[in-house]
Coordinates of C-alpha atoms in Angstrom, one line a residue:
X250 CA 9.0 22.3 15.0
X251 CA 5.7 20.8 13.4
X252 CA 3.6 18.8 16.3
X253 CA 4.2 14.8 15.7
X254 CA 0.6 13.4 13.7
X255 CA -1.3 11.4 16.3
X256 CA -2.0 8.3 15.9
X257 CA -4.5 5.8 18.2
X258 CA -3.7 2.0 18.7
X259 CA -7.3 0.1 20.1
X260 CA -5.9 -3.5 21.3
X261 CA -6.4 -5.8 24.0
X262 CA -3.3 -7.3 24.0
X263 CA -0.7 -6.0 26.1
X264 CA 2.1 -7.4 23.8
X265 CA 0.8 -6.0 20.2
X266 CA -0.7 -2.9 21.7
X267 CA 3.0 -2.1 22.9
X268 CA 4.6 -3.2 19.3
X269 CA 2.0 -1.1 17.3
X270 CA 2.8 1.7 19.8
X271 CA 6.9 1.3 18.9
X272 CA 6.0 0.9 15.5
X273 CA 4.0 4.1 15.1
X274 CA 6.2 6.2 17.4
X275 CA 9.1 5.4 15.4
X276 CA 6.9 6.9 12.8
X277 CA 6.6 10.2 14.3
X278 CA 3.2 9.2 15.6
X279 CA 2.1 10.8 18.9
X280 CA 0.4 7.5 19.8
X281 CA -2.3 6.8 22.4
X282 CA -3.4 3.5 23.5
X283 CA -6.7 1.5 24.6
X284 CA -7.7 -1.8 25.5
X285 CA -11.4 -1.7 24.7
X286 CA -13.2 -0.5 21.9
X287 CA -15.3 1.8 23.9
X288 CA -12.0 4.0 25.6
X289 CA -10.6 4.0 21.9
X290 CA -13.5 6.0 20.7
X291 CA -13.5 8.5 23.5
X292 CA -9.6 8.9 22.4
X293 CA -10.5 9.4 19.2
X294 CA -13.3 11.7 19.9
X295 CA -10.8 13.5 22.3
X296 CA -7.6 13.3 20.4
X297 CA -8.6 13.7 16.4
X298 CA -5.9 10.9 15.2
X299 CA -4.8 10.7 11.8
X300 CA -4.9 7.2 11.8
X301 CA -6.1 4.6 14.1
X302 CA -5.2 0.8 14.2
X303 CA -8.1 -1.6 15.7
X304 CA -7.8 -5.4 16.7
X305 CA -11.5 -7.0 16.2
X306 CA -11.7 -9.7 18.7
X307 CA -12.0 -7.3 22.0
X308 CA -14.2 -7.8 25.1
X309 CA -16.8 -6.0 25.2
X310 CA -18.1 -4.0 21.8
X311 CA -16.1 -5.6 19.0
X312 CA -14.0 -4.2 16.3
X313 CA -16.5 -4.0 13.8
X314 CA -19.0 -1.8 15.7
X315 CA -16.4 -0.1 17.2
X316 CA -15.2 0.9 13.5
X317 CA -18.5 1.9 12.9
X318 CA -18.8 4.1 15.9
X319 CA -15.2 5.7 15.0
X320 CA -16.4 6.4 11.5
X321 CA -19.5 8.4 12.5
X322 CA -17.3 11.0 14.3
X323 CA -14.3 11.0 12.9
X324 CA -12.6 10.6 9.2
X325 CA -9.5 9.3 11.0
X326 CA -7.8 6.7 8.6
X327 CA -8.8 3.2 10.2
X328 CA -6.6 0.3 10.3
X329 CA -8.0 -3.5 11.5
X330 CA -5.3 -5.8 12.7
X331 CA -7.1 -9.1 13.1
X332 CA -6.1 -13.2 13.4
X333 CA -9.4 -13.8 11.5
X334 CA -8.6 -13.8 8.0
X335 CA -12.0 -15.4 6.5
X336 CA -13.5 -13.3 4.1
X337 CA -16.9 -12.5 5.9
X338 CA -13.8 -10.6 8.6
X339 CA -12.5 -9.3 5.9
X340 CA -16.1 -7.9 4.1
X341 CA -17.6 -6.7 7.1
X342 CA -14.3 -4.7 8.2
X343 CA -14.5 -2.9 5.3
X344 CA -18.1 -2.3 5.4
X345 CA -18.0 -1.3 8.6
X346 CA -15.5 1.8 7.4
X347 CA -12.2 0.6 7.7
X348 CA -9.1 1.8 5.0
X349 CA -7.2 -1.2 5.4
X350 CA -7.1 -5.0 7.0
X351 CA -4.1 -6.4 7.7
X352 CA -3.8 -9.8 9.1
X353 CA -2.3 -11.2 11.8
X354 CA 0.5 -11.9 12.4
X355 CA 2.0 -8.4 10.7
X356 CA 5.4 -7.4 9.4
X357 CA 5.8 -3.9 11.0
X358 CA 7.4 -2.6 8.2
X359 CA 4.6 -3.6 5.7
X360 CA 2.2 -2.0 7.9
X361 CA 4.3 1.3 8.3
X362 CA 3.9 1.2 4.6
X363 CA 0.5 0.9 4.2
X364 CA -0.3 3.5 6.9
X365 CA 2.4 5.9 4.9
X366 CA 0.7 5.2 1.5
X367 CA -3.0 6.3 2.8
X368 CA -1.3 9.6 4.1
X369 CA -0.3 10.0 0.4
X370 CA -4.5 10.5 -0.1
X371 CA -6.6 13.3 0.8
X372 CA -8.2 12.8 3.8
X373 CA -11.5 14.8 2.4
X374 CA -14.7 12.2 2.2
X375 CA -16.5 12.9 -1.5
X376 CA -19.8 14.1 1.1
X377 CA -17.8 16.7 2.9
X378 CA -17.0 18.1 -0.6
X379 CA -20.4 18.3 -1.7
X380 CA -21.5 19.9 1.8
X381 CA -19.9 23.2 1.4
X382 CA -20.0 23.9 -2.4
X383 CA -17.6 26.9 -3.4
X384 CA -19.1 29.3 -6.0
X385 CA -15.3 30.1 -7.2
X386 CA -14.4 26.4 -8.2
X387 CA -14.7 26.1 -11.9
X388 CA -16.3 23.8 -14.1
X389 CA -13.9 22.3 -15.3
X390 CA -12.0 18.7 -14.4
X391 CA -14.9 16.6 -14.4
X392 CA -15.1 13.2 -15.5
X393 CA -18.4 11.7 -16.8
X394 CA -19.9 8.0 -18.0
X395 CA -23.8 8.1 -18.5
X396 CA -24.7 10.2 -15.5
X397 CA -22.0 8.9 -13.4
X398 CA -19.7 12.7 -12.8
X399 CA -16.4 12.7 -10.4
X400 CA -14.3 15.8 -9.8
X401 CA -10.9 14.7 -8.6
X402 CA -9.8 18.3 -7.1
X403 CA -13.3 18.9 -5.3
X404 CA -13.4 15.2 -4.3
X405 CA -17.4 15.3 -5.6
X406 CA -19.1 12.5 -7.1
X407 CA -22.5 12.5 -8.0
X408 CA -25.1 10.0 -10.2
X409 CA -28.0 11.3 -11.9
X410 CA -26.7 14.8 -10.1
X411 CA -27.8 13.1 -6.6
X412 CA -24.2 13.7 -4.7
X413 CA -22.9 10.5 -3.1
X414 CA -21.4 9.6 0.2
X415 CA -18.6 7.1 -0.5
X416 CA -15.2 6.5 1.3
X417 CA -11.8 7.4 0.3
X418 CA -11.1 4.0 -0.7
X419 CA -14.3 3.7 -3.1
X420 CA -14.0 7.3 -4.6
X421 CA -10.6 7.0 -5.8
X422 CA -11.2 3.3 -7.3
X423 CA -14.0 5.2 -9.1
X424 CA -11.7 8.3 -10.3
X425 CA -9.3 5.4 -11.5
X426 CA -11.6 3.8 -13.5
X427 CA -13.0 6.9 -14.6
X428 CA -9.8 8.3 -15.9
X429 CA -8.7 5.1 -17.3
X430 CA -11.6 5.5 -20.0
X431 CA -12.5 2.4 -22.1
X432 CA -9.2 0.8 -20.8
X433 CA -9.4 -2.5 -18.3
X434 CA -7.9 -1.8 -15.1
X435 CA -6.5 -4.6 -13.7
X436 CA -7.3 -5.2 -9.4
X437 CA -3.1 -5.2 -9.2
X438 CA -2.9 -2.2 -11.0
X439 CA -5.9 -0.7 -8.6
X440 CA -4.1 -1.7 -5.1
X441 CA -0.8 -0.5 -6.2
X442 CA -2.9 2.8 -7.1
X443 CA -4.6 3.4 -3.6
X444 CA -1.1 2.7 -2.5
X445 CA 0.2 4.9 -4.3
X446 CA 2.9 2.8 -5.4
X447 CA 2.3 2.1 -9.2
X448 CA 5.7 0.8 -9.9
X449 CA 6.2 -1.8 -7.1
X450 CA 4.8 -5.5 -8.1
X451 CA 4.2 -6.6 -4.4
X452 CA 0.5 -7.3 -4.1
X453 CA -1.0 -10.2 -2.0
X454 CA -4.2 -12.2 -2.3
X455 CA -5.7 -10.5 0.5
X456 CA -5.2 -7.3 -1.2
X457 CA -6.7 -8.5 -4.1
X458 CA -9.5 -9.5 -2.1
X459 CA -9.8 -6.2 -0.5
X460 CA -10.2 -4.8 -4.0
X461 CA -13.3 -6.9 -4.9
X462 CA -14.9 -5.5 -1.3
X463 CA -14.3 -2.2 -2.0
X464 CA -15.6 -2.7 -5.4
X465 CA -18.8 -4.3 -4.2
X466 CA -19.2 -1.6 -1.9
X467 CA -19.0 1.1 -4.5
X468 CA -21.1 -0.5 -6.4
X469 CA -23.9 -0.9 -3.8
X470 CA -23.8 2.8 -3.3
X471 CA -24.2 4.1 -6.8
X472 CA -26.8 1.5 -7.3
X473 CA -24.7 -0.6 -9.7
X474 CA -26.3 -4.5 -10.8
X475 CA -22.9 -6.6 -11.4
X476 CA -25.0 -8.4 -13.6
X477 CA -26.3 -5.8 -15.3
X478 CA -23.8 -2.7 -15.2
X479 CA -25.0 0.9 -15.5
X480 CA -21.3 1.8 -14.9
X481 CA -18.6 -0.4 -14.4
X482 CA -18.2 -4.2 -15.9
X483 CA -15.9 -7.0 -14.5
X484 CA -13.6 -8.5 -16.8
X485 CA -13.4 -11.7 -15.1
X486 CA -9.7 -12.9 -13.7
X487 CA -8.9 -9.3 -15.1
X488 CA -10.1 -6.4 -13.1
X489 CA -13.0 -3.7 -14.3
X490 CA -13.7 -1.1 -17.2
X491 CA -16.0 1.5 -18.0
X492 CA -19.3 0.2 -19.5
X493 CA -19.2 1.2 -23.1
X494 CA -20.4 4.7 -24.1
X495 CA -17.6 6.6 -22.1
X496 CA -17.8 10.2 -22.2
X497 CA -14.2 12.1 -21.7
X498 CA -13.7 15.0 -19.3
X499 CA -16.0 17.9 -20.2
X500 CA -13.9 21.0 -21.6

């Protein structure tokens, strides 16, 4: 028999720490648990989860640095659970290298969900591609707008050819866009996209929110103006397109 995926809960309380334990088990999670920040990144350092789940309000070093800590050693996919559901939580969660926040209080089967749709995504970052280049993968596959070049397969992104470091989340909003050409792409049709659910209609206004962070974080790192796009343009109440001047996938 395969060995169960392991899966890392970091919460203080008692009660959740046991539900999200149930809830991943039932899973097929391997699960191991912590109440501080610090002792859940020694088990993920230790354990090399697939996914962990963090709470942000912890004594001690709080979620956010504690995201940021797990995210320099591991590309485990990071969950926040969190009762603060103000946008600055939401925004620095993300920045801090989080997948995913989900607000408290949860349903566990929407969160089972969620957690099951990332595992539908590679789990390669677009630097580890560009590390390691292979001298067998072929040229072909690439998207391209003004400079801007994506390789879905080799998970590679680079602008002006300077490769770029960006998360799961932000290279595959970039490879939708990309692919979608000239097209608007609406923020619904994006999170049902990284969910990889494209025929459910069930989006919420926090993941709609989530969308606009990501987006603002992508474009931070390829040096995108909003008010001036190189790259990618908001249609406003809409979602986002491709600045004009799209060039296809080179032959």
């Amino acid at each position: 028999m395969d060995e169960p995926r392991v899966a890392v809960v970091i919460e203080d309380d008692p009660d959740i720490r046991g539900l999200l334990s149930e809830v991943l088990t039932q899973g097929g999670f391997a699960v191991h648990t912590a109440p501080t920040g610090a002792e859940g990144v020694q088990l993920v350092r230790e354990f090399d989860p697939v996914v962990t789940t963090l709470d942000v309000s912890m004594p001690g070093m709080d979620g956010f640095e504690t995201a940021k800590r797990i995210r320099d050693i591991s590309p485990t996919y990071l969950v926040i659970l969190s009762a603060r559901s103000e946008e600055i939580d939401v925004l620095q969660g993300l920045q801090a290298g989080a997948d995913d926040y989900v607000t408290k209080p949860f349903r566990p089967r929407e969160l089972r969900a969620r957690i099951e749709a990332m595992l539908r995504r590679p789990r390669v970052s677009s630097a580890a591609a560009t590390a390691e280049p292979d001298a067998h993968v072929e040229e072909e596959g690439w998207l391209e707008h003004r400079g801007l070049r994506l390789h879905p397969g080799m998970r590679t992104v680079t602008a002006d050819d300077t490769p770029l470091d960006l998360t799961r989340t932000e290279f595959d909003l970039l490879n939708e866009l990309l692919a979608a050409g000239s097209r608007v792409v609406s923020k619904q049709q994006l999170t049902l996209a990284l969910r990889g659910d494209r025929h459910s209609d069930f989006v919420t206004d926090h993941d709609l929110r989530a969308i606009e962070v990501h987006m603002a974080n992508l474009r931070r790192k390829i040096g995108e103006s909003a008010a001036h796009p190189r790259w990618i343009e908001t249609v406003r109440g809409v979602g986002y397109r491709l600045t004009s001047g799209l060039q296809g996938p080179e032959a």
